PDB file of C-alpha atoms in Angstrom:
ATOM      1  CA  MET A 752      14.145 -24.985 -36.392  1.00  0.00           C
ATOM      2  CA  CYS A 753      12.502 -21.951 -33.618  1.00  0.00           C
ATOM      3  CA  LYS A 754      10.762 -19.346 -35.825  1.00  0.00           C
ATOM      4  CA  HIS A 755       8.999 -16.515 -33.257  1.00  0.00           C
ATOM      5  CA  GLY A 756      10.277 -18.129 -30.224  1.00  0.00           C
ATOM      6  CA  VAL A 757       8.082 -21.564 -31.086  1.00  0.00           C
ATOM      7  CA  LEU A 758      10.011 -25.080 -32.171  1.00  0.00           C
ATOM      8  CA  VAL A 759       8.133 -25.463 -35.869  1.00  0.00           C
ATOM      9  CA  PRO A 760       8.170 -29.503 -36.204  1.00  0.00           C
ATOM     10  CA  THR A 761      10.493 -31.205 -38.658  1.00  0.00           C
ATOM     11  CA  GLU A 762      10.277 -34.371 -40.724  1.00  0.00           C
ATOM     12  CA  ALA A 763      12.034 -35.759 -37.511  1.00  0.00           C
ATOM     13  CA  SER A 764       9.688 -34.704 -34.984  1.00  0.00           C
ATOM     14  CA  ASP A 765       6.322 -36.005 -34.068  1.00  0.00           C
ATOM     15  CA  PRO A 766       4.077 -33.728 -35.851  1.00  0.00           C
ATOM     16  CA  ALA A 767       1.504 -34.008 -31.963  1.00  0.00           C
ATOM     17  CA  ILE A 768       4.070 -32.550 -29.978  1.00  0.00           C
ATOM     18  CA  LYS A 769       4.890 -28.516 -30.967  1.00  0.00           C
ATOM     19  CA  LYS A 770       7.610 -27.056 -28.060  1.00  0.00           C
ATOM     20  CA  VAL A 771       8.020 -24.154 -26.804  1.00  0.00           C
ATOM     21  CA  CYS A 772      11.144 -22.015 -26.740  1.00  0.00           C
ATOM     22  CA  LYS A 773      12.753 -20.398 -24.049  1.00  0.00           C
ATOM     23  CA  PRO A 774      12.763 -17.682 -24.756  1.00  0.00           C
ATOM     24  CA  ALA A 775       8.721 -17.590 -26.000  1.00  0.00           C
ATOM     25  CA  MET A 776       8.453 -18.774 -21.872  1.00  0.00           C
ATOM     26  CA  LEU A 777       9.921 -16.276 -20.706  1.00  0.00           C
ATOM     27  CA  GLY A 778       8.901 -13.927 -22.981  1.00  0.00           C
ATOM     28  CA  ARG A 779       5.292 -14.504 -21.918  1.00  0.00           C
ATOM     29  CA  ILE A 780       6.355 -15.139 -18.061  1.00  0.00           C
ATOM     30  CA  TRP A 781       7.717 -11.064 -18.075  1.00  0.00           C
ATOM     31  CA  GLN A 782       4.397  -9.759 -19.958  1.00  0.00           C
ATOM     32  CA  ALA A 783       2.404 -11.679 -17.099  1.00  0.00           C
ATOM     33  CA  SER A 784       4.417  -9.923 -14.688  1.00  0.00           C
ATOM     34  CA  ARG A 785       4.191  -6.530 -16.096  1.00  0.00           C
ATOM     35  CA  ARG A 786       0.205  -6.822 -16.711  1.00  0.00           C
ATOM     36  CA  GLY A 787       0.512  -8.001 -12.801  1.00  0.00           C
ATOM     37  CA  LEU A 788       2.520  -4.498 -11.766  1.00  0.00           C
ATOM     38  CA  THR A 789       0.235  -2.194 -13.794  1.00  0.00           C
ATOM     39  CA  LEU A 790      -2.186   0.257 -11.987  1.00  0.00           C
ATOM     40  CA  ASP A 791      -5.087  -0.628 -14.486  1.00  0.00           C
ATOM     41  CA  HIS A 792      -8.252  -1.824 -13.572  1.00  0.00           C
ATOM     42  CA  THR A 793     -11.787  -1.225 -14.892  1.00  0.00           C
ATOM     43  CA  PRO A 794     -14.212   0.095 -14.317  1.00  0.00           C
ATOM     44  CA  SER A 795     -12.314   2.885 -12.337  1.00  0.00           C
ATOM     45  CA  HIS A 796     -15.151   3.708 -10.475  1.00  0.00           C
ATOM     46  CA  HIS A 797     -14.480   0.939  -8.060  1.00  0.00           C
ATOM     47  CA  PHE A 798     -11.765   2.873  -6.445  1.00  0.00           C
ATOM     48  CA  ALA A 799     -14.936   5.763  -5.344  1.00  0.00           C
ATOM     49  CA  CYS A 800     -17.384   3.481  -4.181  1.00  0.00           C
ATOM     50  CA  SER A 801     -17.991   0.402  -1.380  1.00  0.00           C
ATOM     51  CA  GLN A 802     -18.010  -2.892  -1.518  1.00  0.00           C
ATOM     52  CA  TRP A 803     -21.180  -3.017   0.646  1.00  0.00           C
ATOM     53  CA  GLN A 804     -23.107  -0.939  -1.813  1.00  0.00           C
ATOM     54  CA  THR A 805     -25.325  -0.849  -4.622  1.00  0.00           C
ATOM     55  CA  GLY A 806     -25.422   1.504  -7.464  1.00  0.00           C
ATOM     56  CA  HIS A 807     -21.951   3.446  -9.853  1.00  0.00           C
ATOM     57  CA  ARG A 808     -21.918   6.416  -7.431  1.00  0.00           C
ATOM     58  CA  PRO A 809     -20.729   6.868  -4.088  1.00  0.00           C
ATOM     59  CA  THR A 810     -23.108   6.781  -1.310  1.00  0.00           C
ATOM     60  CA  ALA A 811     -23.641   9.523   1.186  1.00  0.00           C
ATOM     61  CA  SER A 812     -22.234   7.431   4.042  1.00  0.00           C
ATOM     62  CA  TYR A 813     -19.409   5.839   2.052  1.00  0.00           C
ATOM     63  CA  ILE A 814     -18.224  10.478   1.742  1.00  0.00           C
ATOM     64  CA  VAL A 815     -19.498  10.702   5.528  1.00  0.00           C
ATOM     65  CA  TYR A 816     -17.085   7.789   5.883  1.00  0.00           C
ATOM     66  CA  ARG A 817     -13.958   9.214   3.507  1.00  0.00           C
ATOM     67  CA  TRP A 818     -14.239  12.463   5.393  1.00  0.00           C
ATOM     68  CA  LEU A 819     -14.137  10.661   8.790  1.00  0.00           C
ATOM     69  CA  PHE A 820     -11.238   8.524   8.320  1.00  0.00           C
ATOM     70  CA  PHE A 821      -8.848  11.295   6.703  1.00  0.00           C
ATOM     71  CA  LEU A 822      -9.733  13.774   9.522  1.00  0.00           C
ATOM     72  CA  SER A 823      -8.650  11.419  11.693  1.00  0.00           C
ATOM     73  CA  ALA A 824      -5.956  10.352  10.228  1.00  0.00           C
ATOM     74  CA  LEU A 825      -4.798  13.720  10.338  1.00  0.00           C
ATOM     75  CA  SER A 826      -5.281  14.809  13.731  1.00  0.00           C
ATOM     76  CA  ILE A 827      -3.328  12.039  14.651  1.00  0.00           C
ATOM     77  CA  GLY A 828      -1.154  12.213  12.642  1.00  0.00           C
ATOM     78  CA  LEU A 829      -0.861  16.143  13.733  1.00  0.00           C
ATOM     79  CA  THR A 830      -0.951  15.614  17.153  1.00  0.00           C
ATOM     80  CA  SER A 831       1.793  12.876  16.923  1.00  0.00           C
ATOM     81  CA  PHE A 832       4.231  15.810  15.526  1.00  0.00           C
ATOM     82  CA  ALA A 833       3.131  18.694  17.904  1.00  0.00           C
ATOM     83  CA  CYS A 834       3.235  16.517  21.218  1.00  0.00           C
ATOM     84  CA  GLN A 835       7.203  15.089  20.427  1.00  0.00           C
ATOM     85  CA  ARG A 836       9.171  14.426  23.741  1.00  0.00           C
ATOM     86  CA  LEU A 837      12.035  13.092  24.503  1.00  0.00           C
ATOM     87  CA  PRO A 838      11.756   9.409  26.816  1.00  0.00           C
ATOM     88  CA  PRO A 839      10.588  10.064  29.822  1.00  0.00           C
ATOM     89  CA  LEU A 840      12.988   7.315  31.152  1.00  0.00           C
ATOM     90  CA  TYR A 841      16.105   9.749  28.975  1.00  0.00           C
ATOM     91  CA  ASP A 842      18.955  10.388  31.298  1.00  0.00           C
ATOM     92  CA  GLY A 843      21.900  11.092  28.874  1.00  0.00           C
ATOM     93  CA  PRO A 844      23.485  14.541  28.074  1.00  0.00           C
ATOM     94  CA  LYS A 845      21.298  17.460  27.949  1.00  0.00           C
ATOM     95  CA  VAL A 846      19.556  17.469  24.370  1.00  0.00           C
ATOM     96  CA  GLU A 847      17.620  20.300  22.265  1.00  0.00           C
ATOM     97  CA  LEU A 848      13.754  18.738  20.360  1.00  0.00           C
ATOM     98  CA  ASN A 849      14.225  18.578  17.146  1.00  0.00           C
ATOM     99  CA  TYR A 850      10.857  18.230  15.866  1.00  0.00           C
ATOM    100  CA  PHE A 851      11.694  18.041  12.342  1.00  0.00           C
ATOM    101  CA  LYS A 852      13.248  14.935  12.971  1.00  0.00           C
ATOM    102  CA  TRP A 853      10.370  13.608  13.212  1.00  0.00           C
ATOM    103  CA  PHE A 854      10.416  13.100   9.488  1.00  0.00           C
ATOM    104  CA  ILE A 855      13.014  10.774   9.509  1.00  0.00           C
ATOM    105  CA  TYR A 856      11.150   7.743  10.793  1.00  0.00           C
ATOM    106  CA  PHE A 857       9.797   4.746   9.416  1.00  0.00           C
ATOM    107  CA  THR A 858       6.667   5.058  11.534  1.00  0.00           C
ATOM    108  CA  ASN A 859       6.104   8.493  10.623  1.00  0.00           C
ATOM    109  CA  TRP A 860       6.764   7.360   7.158  1.00  0.00           C
ATOM    110  CA  GLY A 861       4.125   4.541   6.920  1.00  0.00           C
ATOM    111  CA  TYR A 862       1.550   7.145   8.541  1.00  0.00           C
ATOM    112  CA  MET A 863       1.974  10.588   6.721  1.00  0.00           C
ATOM    113  CA  LEU A 864       1.324   7.706   3.937  1.00  0.00           C
ATOM    114  CA  ILE A 865      -1.896   6.756   5.698  1.00  0.00           C
ATOM    115  CA  VAL A 866      -3.122  10.394   5.614  1.00  0.00           C
ATOM    116  CA  LEU A 867      -2.308  10.890   1.576  1.00  0.00           C
ATOM    117  CA  GLN A 868      -3.866   7.700   0.774  1.00  0.00           C
ATOM    118  CA  ALA A 869      -6.812   8.862   2.714  1.00  0.00           C
ATOM    119  CA  ALA A 870      -6.821  12.832   1.159  1.00  0.00           C
ATOM    120  CA  LEU A 871      -6.320  11.286  -2.464  1.00  0.00           C
ATOM    121  CA  ALA A 872      -9.664   8.546  -1.845  1.00  0.00           C
ATOM    122  CA  LEU A 873     -11.752  11.528  -0.481  1.00  0.00           C
ATOM    123  CA  ALA A 874     -10.315  13.791  -3.940  1.00  0.00           C
ATOM    124  CA  VAL A 875     -11.034  10.008  -6.061  1.00  0.00           C
ATOM    125  CA  VAL A 876     -14.810   9.834  -4.181  1.00  0.00           C
ATOM    126  CA  HIS A 877     -15.726  14.168  -4.593  1.00  0.00           C
ATOM    127  CA  LYS A 878     -14.777  12.997  -8.505  1.00  0.00           C
ATOM    128  CA  TYR A 879     -17.154  10.426  -9.427  1.00  0.00           C
ATOM    129  CA  ARG A 880     -19.437  11.634  -6.576  1.00  0.00           C
ATOM    130  CA  ASN A 881     -19.373  15.453  -8.900  1.00  0.00           C
ATOM    131  CA  GLN A 882     -19.453  13.392 -12.177  1.00  0.00           C
ATOM    132  CA  LYS A 883     -22.703  13.534 -14.271  1.00  0.00           C
ATOM    133  CA  THR A 884     -22.763  10.621 -16.602  1.00  0.00           C
ATOM    134  CA  TYR A 885     -20.674   7.198 -16.961  1.00  0.00           C
ATOM    135  CA  CYS A 886     -19.261   5.542 -19.183  1.00  0.00           C
ATOM    136  CA  ILE A 887     -19.214   1.984 -18.351  1.00  0.00           C
ATOM    137  CA  PRO A 888     -19.203  -0.988 -19.895  1.00  0.00           C
ATOM    138  CA  CYS A 889     -22.258  -4.025 -19.243  1.00  0.00           C
ATOM    139  CA  ASP A 890     -19.027  -7.222 -19.867  1.00  0.00           C
ATOM    140  CA  ASP A 891     -15.164  -5.202 -19.692  1.00  0.00           C
ATOM    141  CA  GLU A 892     -14.134  -9.098 -20.035  1.00  0.00           C
ATOM    142  CA  ASP A 893     -15.915  -8.397 -23.744  1.00  0.00           C
ATOM    143  CA  ILE A 894     -14.512  -5.165 -24.631  1.00  0.00           C
ATOM    144  CA  PRO A 895     -10.941  -5.400 -26.399  1.00  0.00           C
ATOM    145  CA  LEU A 896      -7.753  -3.711 -23.750  1.00  0.00           C
ATOM    146  CA  PRO A 897      -7.348  -0.695 -26.347  1.00  0.00           C
ATOM    147  CA  ARG A 898     -11.071   0.237 -26.168  1.00  0.00           C
ATOM    148  CA  ARG A 899     -11.398  -0.371 -22.535  1.00  0.00           C
ATOM    149  CA  GLN A 900     -11.175   2.794 -20.935  1.00  0.00           C
ATOM    150  CA  LYS A 901      -7.718   3.970 -19.464  1.00  0.00           C
ATOM    151  CA  THR A 902      -7.775   4.552 -15.026  1.00  0.00           C
ATOM    152  CA  PRO A 903      -7.724   7.860 -14.537  1.00  0.00           C
ATOM    153  CA  PHE A 904      -4.250   8.660 -13.126  1.00  0.00           C
ATOM    154  CA  LEU A 905      -5.709   9.993  -9.619  1.00  0.00           C
ATOM    155  CA  CYS A 906      -6.976   6.696  -9.844  1.00  0.00           C
ATOM    156  CA  ARG A 907      -3.629   4.600  -9.833  1.00  0.00           C
ATOM    157  CA  LEU A 908      -2.419   7.112  -7.558  1.00  0.00           C
ATOM    158  CA  TYR A 909      -4.668   6.533  -5.329  1.00  0.00           C
ATOM    159  CA  TRP A 910      -4.227   2.915  -5.048  1.00  0.00           C
ATOM    160  CA  LEU A 911      -0.285   2.657  -5.273  1.00  0.00           C
ATOM    161  CA  VAL A 912      -0.280   4.584  -2.351  1.00  0.00           C
ATOM    162  CA  HIS A 913      -2.696   3.098  -0.096  1.00  0.00           C
ATOM    163  CA  ASN A 914      -1.202  -0.275  -1.268  1.00  0.00           C
ATOM    164  CA  ILE A 915       2.207   0.869   0.285  1.00  0.00           C
ATOM    165  CA  ALA A 916       0.413   2.590   3.227  1.00  0.00           C
ATOM    166  CA  THR A 917      -1.099  -1.112   3.909  1.00  0.00           C
ATOM    167  CA  ASP A 918       2.070  -3.447   3.624  1.00  0.00           C
ATOM    168  CA  LEU A 919       4.062  -0.303   5.693  1.00  0.00           C
ATOM    169  CA  ALA A 920       1.400  -0.135   8.076  1.00  0.00           C
ATOM    170  CA  PHE A 921       1.007  -4.362   8.914  1.00  0.00           C
ATOM    171  CA  VAL A 922       4.937  -4.270   8.891  1.00  0.00           C
ATOM    172  CA  ILE A 923       5.275  -1.143  11.248  1.00  0.00           C
ATOM    173  CA  THR A 924       2.854  -2.704  13.706  1.00  0.00           C
ATOM    174  CA  LEU A 925       5.167  -5.923  14.252  1.00  0.00           C
ATOM    175  CA  VAL A 926       8.460  -5.249  13.599  1.00  0.00           C
ATOM    176  CA  TYR A 927       8.031  -1.883  16.445  1.00  0.00           C
ATOM    177  CA  TRP A 928       6.696  -4.420  18.958  1.00  0.00           C
ATOM    178  CA  THR A 929       8.884  -6.802  18.328  1.00  0.00           C
ATOM    179  CA  LEU A 930      12.276  -5.699  17.496  1.00  0.00           C
ATOM    180  CA  VAL A 931      12.193  -1.977  18.277  1.00  0.00           C
ATOM    181  CA  HIS A 932       9.971  -0.879  21.010  1.00  0.00           C
ATOM    182  CA  ASP A 933      12.012  -1.118  24.904  1.00  0.00           C
ATOM    183  CA  PRO A 934      10.631  -0.236  28.237  1.00  0.00           C
ATOM    184  CA  ARG A 935      13.092   2.000  29.245  1.00  0.00           C
ATOM    185  CA  MET A 936      12.668   4.248  25.668  1.00  0.00           C
ATOM    186  CA  HIS A 937       9.579   3.941  24.816  1.00  0.00           C
ATOM    187  CA  GLU A 938       6.593   5.114  27.144  1.00  0.00           C
ATOM    188  CA  ILE A 939       3.183   3.177  26.309  1.00  0.00           C
ATOM    189  CA  ASN A 940       0.106   5.931  26.136  1.00  0.00           C
ATOM    190  CA  ALA A 941      -2.434   6.756  23.786  1.00  0.00           C
ATOM    191  CA  LEU A 942      -0.288   8.313  20.853  1.00  0.00           C
ATOM    192  CA  ASN A 943       1.624   5.162  20.883  1.00  0.00           C
ATOM    193  CA  ILE A 944      -0.755   2.743  20.410  1.00  0.00           C
ATOM    194  CA  LEU A 945      -1.935   5.138  18.020  1.00  0.00           C
ATOM    195  CA  VAL A 946       0.951   5.507  15.182  1.00  0.00           C
ATOM    196  CA  HIS A 947       1.867   1.544  16.159  1.00  0.00           C
ATOM    197  CA  GLY A 948      -0.764  -0.416  16.430  1.00  0.00           C
ATOM    198  CA  CYS A 949      -4.381   0.877  15.378  1.00  0.00           C
ATOM    199  CA  ASN A 950      -2.420   1.879  11.653  1.00  0.00           C
ATOM    200  CA  SER A 951      -3.220  -1.423  11.422  1.00  0.00           C
ATOM    201  CA  LEU A 952      -6.589  -1.126  12.281  1.00  0.00           C
ATOM    202  CA  ALA A 953      -7.077   1.606  10.392  1.00  0.00           C
ATOM    203  CA  MET A 954      -5.883  -0.478   7.096  1.00  0.00           C
ATOM    204  CA  LEU A 955      -8.199  -3.088   8.328  1.00  0.00           C
ATOM    205  CA  LEU A 956     -10.791  -1.314   8.199  1.00  0.00           C
ATOM    206  CA  GLU A 957      -9.960   0.418   4.756  1.00  0.00           C
ATOM    207  CA  LEU A 958     -10.053  -3.174   3.671  1.00  0.00           C
ATOM    208  CA  ALA A 959     -12.943  -4.082   4.905  1.00  0.00           C
ATOM    209  CA  VAL A 960     -14.920  -1.178   3.329  1.00  0.00           C
ATOM    210  CA  THR A 961     -12.927  -0.487   0.217  1.00  0.00           C
ATOM    211  CA  ALA A 962     -14.022  -2.338  -3.346  1.00  0.00           C
ATOM    212  CA  HIS A 963     -10.986  -2.088  -5.246  1.00  0.00           C
ATOM    213  CA  PRO A 964      -9.586  -5.157  -5.671  1.00  0.00           C
ATOM    214  CA  ILE A 965      -5.606  -5.464  -3.971  1.00  0.00           C
ATOM    215  CA  GLN A 966      -3.384  -7.274  -6.584  1.00  0.00           C
ATOM    216  CA  ALA A 967      -0.296  -9.755  -5.924  1.00  0.00           C
ATOM    217  CA  MET A 968       2.117  -8.126  -7.773  1.00  0.00           C
ATOM    218  CA  HIS A 969       1.692  -5.313  -5.946  1.00  0.00           C
ATOM    219  CA  ALA A 970       3.960  -6.297  -3.277  1.00  0.00           C
ATOM    220  CA  LEU A 971       6.460  -4.870  -4.863  1.00  0.00           C
ATOM    221  CA  PHE A 972       5.520  -1.263  -4.310  1.00  0.00           C
ATOM    222  CA  GLY A 973       5.527  -2.154  -0.700  1.00  0.00           C
ATOM    223  CA  ALA A 974       9.499  -4.766  -0.938  1.00  0.00           C
ATOM    224  CA  GLY A 975      10.264  -1.099  -2.730  1.00  0.00           C
ATOM    225  CA  ALA A 976       9.315   1.121  -0.446  1.00  0.00           C
ATOM    226  CA  GLY A 977      10.863  -0.391   2.447  1.00  0.00           C
ATOM    227  CA  LEU A 978      14.169  -0.653   0.837  1.00  0.00           C
ATOM    228  CA  MET A 979      13.825   3.132  -0.440  1.00  0.00           C
ATOM    229  CA  TYR A 980      13.916   4.231   3.946  1.00  0.00           C
ATOM    230  CA  GLY A 981      16.727   1.587   4.203  1.00  0.00           C
ATOM    231  CA  ILE A 982      18.824   3.401   1.421  1.00  0.00           C
ATOM    232  CA  PHE A 983      17.639   6.610   3.230  1.00  0.00           C
ATOM    233  CA  SER A 984      18.678   5.849   6.464  1.00  0.00           C
ATOM    234  CA  ALA A 985      21.831   4.694   5.296  1.00  0.00           C
ATOM    235  CA  PHE A 986      22.494   8.178   3.570  1.00  0.00           C
ATOM    236  CA  TYR A 987      21.151   9.745   6.660  1.00  0.00           C
ATOM    237  CA  TRP A 988      23.730   8.021   8.768  1.00  0.00           C
ATOM    238  CA  ALA A 989      26.449   8.797   6.402  1.00  0.00           C
ATOM    239  CA  VAL A 990      26.123  12.436   6.351  1.00  0.00           C
ATOM    240  CA  GLY A 991      26.220  12.348  10.268  1.00  0.00           C
ATOM    241  CA  GLY A 992      23.160  12.243  11.070  1.00  0.00           C
ATOM    242  CA  THR A 993      21.784  11.757  14.245  1.00  0.00           C
ATOM    243  CA  ASP A 994      18.189  10.345  16.115  1.00  0.00           C
ATOM    244  CA  ARG A 995      16.428  12.622  18.497  1.00  0.00           C
ATOM    245  CA  VAL A 996      18.597  12.025  21.403  1.00  0.00           C
ATOM    246  CA  GLY A 997      22.338  12.307  19.590  1.00  0.00           C
ATOM    247  CA  LEU A 998      22.796   8.462  19.034  1.00  0.00           C
ATOM    248  CA  PRO A 999      24.133   7.995  15.764  1.00  0.00           C
ATOM    249  CA  ALA A1000      21.543   5.431  14.693  1.00  0.00           C
ATOM    250  CA  ILE A1001      17.871   5.841  13.689  1.00  0.00           C
ATOM    251  CA  TYR A1002      17.028   2.865  14.722  1.00  0.00           C
ATOM    252  CA  PRO A1003      18.952   0.236  16.804  1.00  0.00           C
ATOM    253  CA  ALA A1004      18.529  -2.323  14.504  1.00  0.00           C
ATOM    254  CA  LEU A1005      19.403  -0.199  11.459  1.00  0.00           C
ATOM    255  CA  ASP A1006      23.241   0.628  12.654  1.00  0.00           C
ATOM    256  CA  TRP A1007      24.783   1.234   9.536  1.00  0.00           C
ATOM    257  CA  ASN A1008      28.264   1.188  11.785  1.00  0.00           C
ATOM    258  CA  LYS A1009      27.493  -2.118  11.404  1.00  0.00           C
ATOM    259  CA  PRO A1010      26.947  -2.956   7.667  1.00  0.00           C
ATOM    260  CA  GLY A1011      25.922  -6.308   7.779  1.00  0.00           C
ATOM    261  CA  SER A1012      23.299  -6.259  10.682  1.00  0.00           C
ATOM    262  CA  ALA A1013      21.811  -3.103   9.204  1.00  0.00           C
ATOM    263  CA  PHE A1014      21.657  -5.285   5.425  1.00  0.00           C
ATOM    264  CA  GLY A1015      20.072  -8.042   7.202  1.00  0.00           C
ATOM    265  CA  PHE A1016      17.379  -5.640   9.093  1.00  0.00           C
ATOM    266  CA  VAL A1017      16.223  -4.611   5.672  1.00  0.00           C
ATOM    267  CA  ALA A1018      16.331  -7.318   3.608  1.00  0.00           C
ATOM    268  CA  LEU A1019      14.346  -9.049   6.484  1.00  0.00           C
ATOM    269  CA  CYS A1020      11.276  -5.690   6.688  1.00  0.00           C
ATOM    270  CA  ALA A1021      11.384  -6.272   3.049  1.00  0.00           C
ATOM    271  CA  VAL A1022      10.362  -9.704   2.815  1.00  0.00           C
ATOM    272  CA  VAL A1023       7.824  -9.424   5.630  1.00  0.00           C
ATOM    273  CA  MET A1024       6.195  -6.293   3.747  1.00  0.00           C
ATOM    274  CA  MET A1025       5.828  -9.053   1.049  1.00  0.00           C
ATOM    275  CA  PHE A1026       3.998 -11.682   3.487  1.00  0.00           C
ATOM    276  CA  ALA A1027       1.801  -8.565   4.521  1.00  0.00           C
ATOM    277  CA  HIS A1028       0.787  -7.508   1.023  1.00  0.00           C
ATOM    278  CA  ALA A1029      -0.359 -11.447   0.477  1.00  0.00           C
ATOM    279  CA  ILE A1030      -2.232 -10.996   3.775  1.00  0.00           C
ATOM    280  CA  ALA A1031      -3.929  -7.617   2.437  1.00  0.00           C
ATOM    281  CA  THR A1032      -4.265 -10.019  -0.671  1.00  0.00           C
ATOM    282  CA  VAL A1033      -6.399 -12.368   1.017  1.00  0.00           C
ATOM    283  CA  LEU A1034      -8.352 -10.754   3.428  1.00  0.00           C
ATOM    284  CA  ALA A1035      -9.443  -8.137   0.294  1.00  0.00           C
ATOM    285  CA  ILE A1036     -10.363 -11.513  -1.761  1.00  0.00           C
ATOM    286  CA  LEU A1037     -12.683 -12.320   1.719  1.00  0.00           C
ATOM    287  CA  ARG A1038     -13.801  -9.568   1.474  1.00  0.00           C
ATOM    288  CA  MET A1039     -15.553  -9.849  -2.115  1.00  0.00           C
ATOM    289  CA  LYS A1040     -16.729 -13.281  -1.655  1.00  0.00           C
ATOM    290  CA  LEU A1041     -18.502 -12.451   1.278  1.00  0.00           C
ATOM    291  CA  ALA A1042     -19.906  -9.359  -0.170  1.00  0.00           C
ATOM    292  CA  ALA A1043     -21.270 -11.448  -3.278  1.00  0.00           C
ATOM    293  CA  LYS A1044     -23.044 -14.063  -1.208  1.00  0.00           C
ATOM    294  CA  LEU A1045     -24.703 -11.047   0.862  1.00  0.00           C
ATOM    295  CA  ARG A1046     -25.990  -9.045  -1.882  1.00  0.00           C
ATOM    296  CA  PRO A1047     -28.631  -9.728  -3.671  1.00  0.00           C
ATOM    297  CA  SER A1048     -28.357 -11.283  -7.374  1.00  0.00           C
ATOM    298  CA  GLY A1049     -27.598  -9.395 -10.317  1.00  0.00           C
ATOM    299  CA  SER A1050     -26.084  -6.235  -8.938  1.00  0.00           C
ATOM    300  CA  HIS A1051     -23.468  -4.919 -10.572  1.00  0.00           C
ATOM    301  CA  LEU A1052     -21.173  -5.009  -7.591  1.00  0.00           C
ATOM    302  CA  ASP A1053     -21.248  -8.688  -8.250  1.00  0.00           C
ATOM    303  CA  LYS A1054     -17.803  -8.485 -10.088  1.00  0.00           C
ATOM    304  CA  PHE A1055     -15.369  -7.135  -7.858  1.00  0.00           C
ATOM    305  CA  THR A1056     -13.794 -10.045  -7.947  1.00  0.00           C
ATOM    306  CA  LEU A1057     -10.281  -9.717  -9.574  1.00  0.00           C
ATOM    307  CA  PRO A1058      -8.463  -6.999 -11.339  1.00  0.00           C
ATOM    308  CA  THR A1059      -8.882  -6.268 -15.581  1.00  0.00           C
ATOM    309  CA  HIS A1060      -6.263  -5.110 -16.711  1.00  0.00           C
TER     310      HIS A1060
END
């Protein structure tokens, strides 16, 4: 018989073999998935430090980096909003430029997330910079889960937004230059390159500098954000929304007048988002391994390898 999800051997069974019931296996998979999706990481000051520093408090150079990154991202985002114009080769009916349509584009969703994660990172850095005491365990793996220090909400929110912003940046760059860019409609200038190319370079820089890990299961957050944009675009089309030149589709590949191709495009982006997160995860692991080799043995940052729960 099966008791508590485990087959109890009977007289007719071999006592040396114990088989696990399918419900127990599914339960373990579910628990592992839940742990993988959590936004807990101990100690939480990893979110406030650079991978390449020593000590538990953010260094002055890292604070300067965080300010420069935030101000640069914010400046590019504001410039992108303020410098909108119709495509240079546009020859359709005269339309009045609506600045608020800047918010309907996936590129700009991704860039707003880059600015938001930069702002949250800056807030985390100053939170731990101003903190007078730290509660840092010597070996977190030996501490029972209920006794571990809970990750602050600010760090959780930063980690979530950072994950999504990284995945979206990679996908936006790839999709724009392969499927969306049309030389007849899109001018290649400094601002276009900044928001469709340097967005990925910025998040690669973040992956190289920051110390917190990237967790594989968090790919679902980025994929979820992509699906959310697909739902938004469908709703926007359903209520009669148009792009900046009056066309019914925000992007030609996301034309809900052709629901089959639109669904396929959203699904493709979600899959590519998962691969983008896998690349980010590998890069973060390589960064941690490289830092562990370059730093003197015994440094507290040698523990920056895998996320803990």
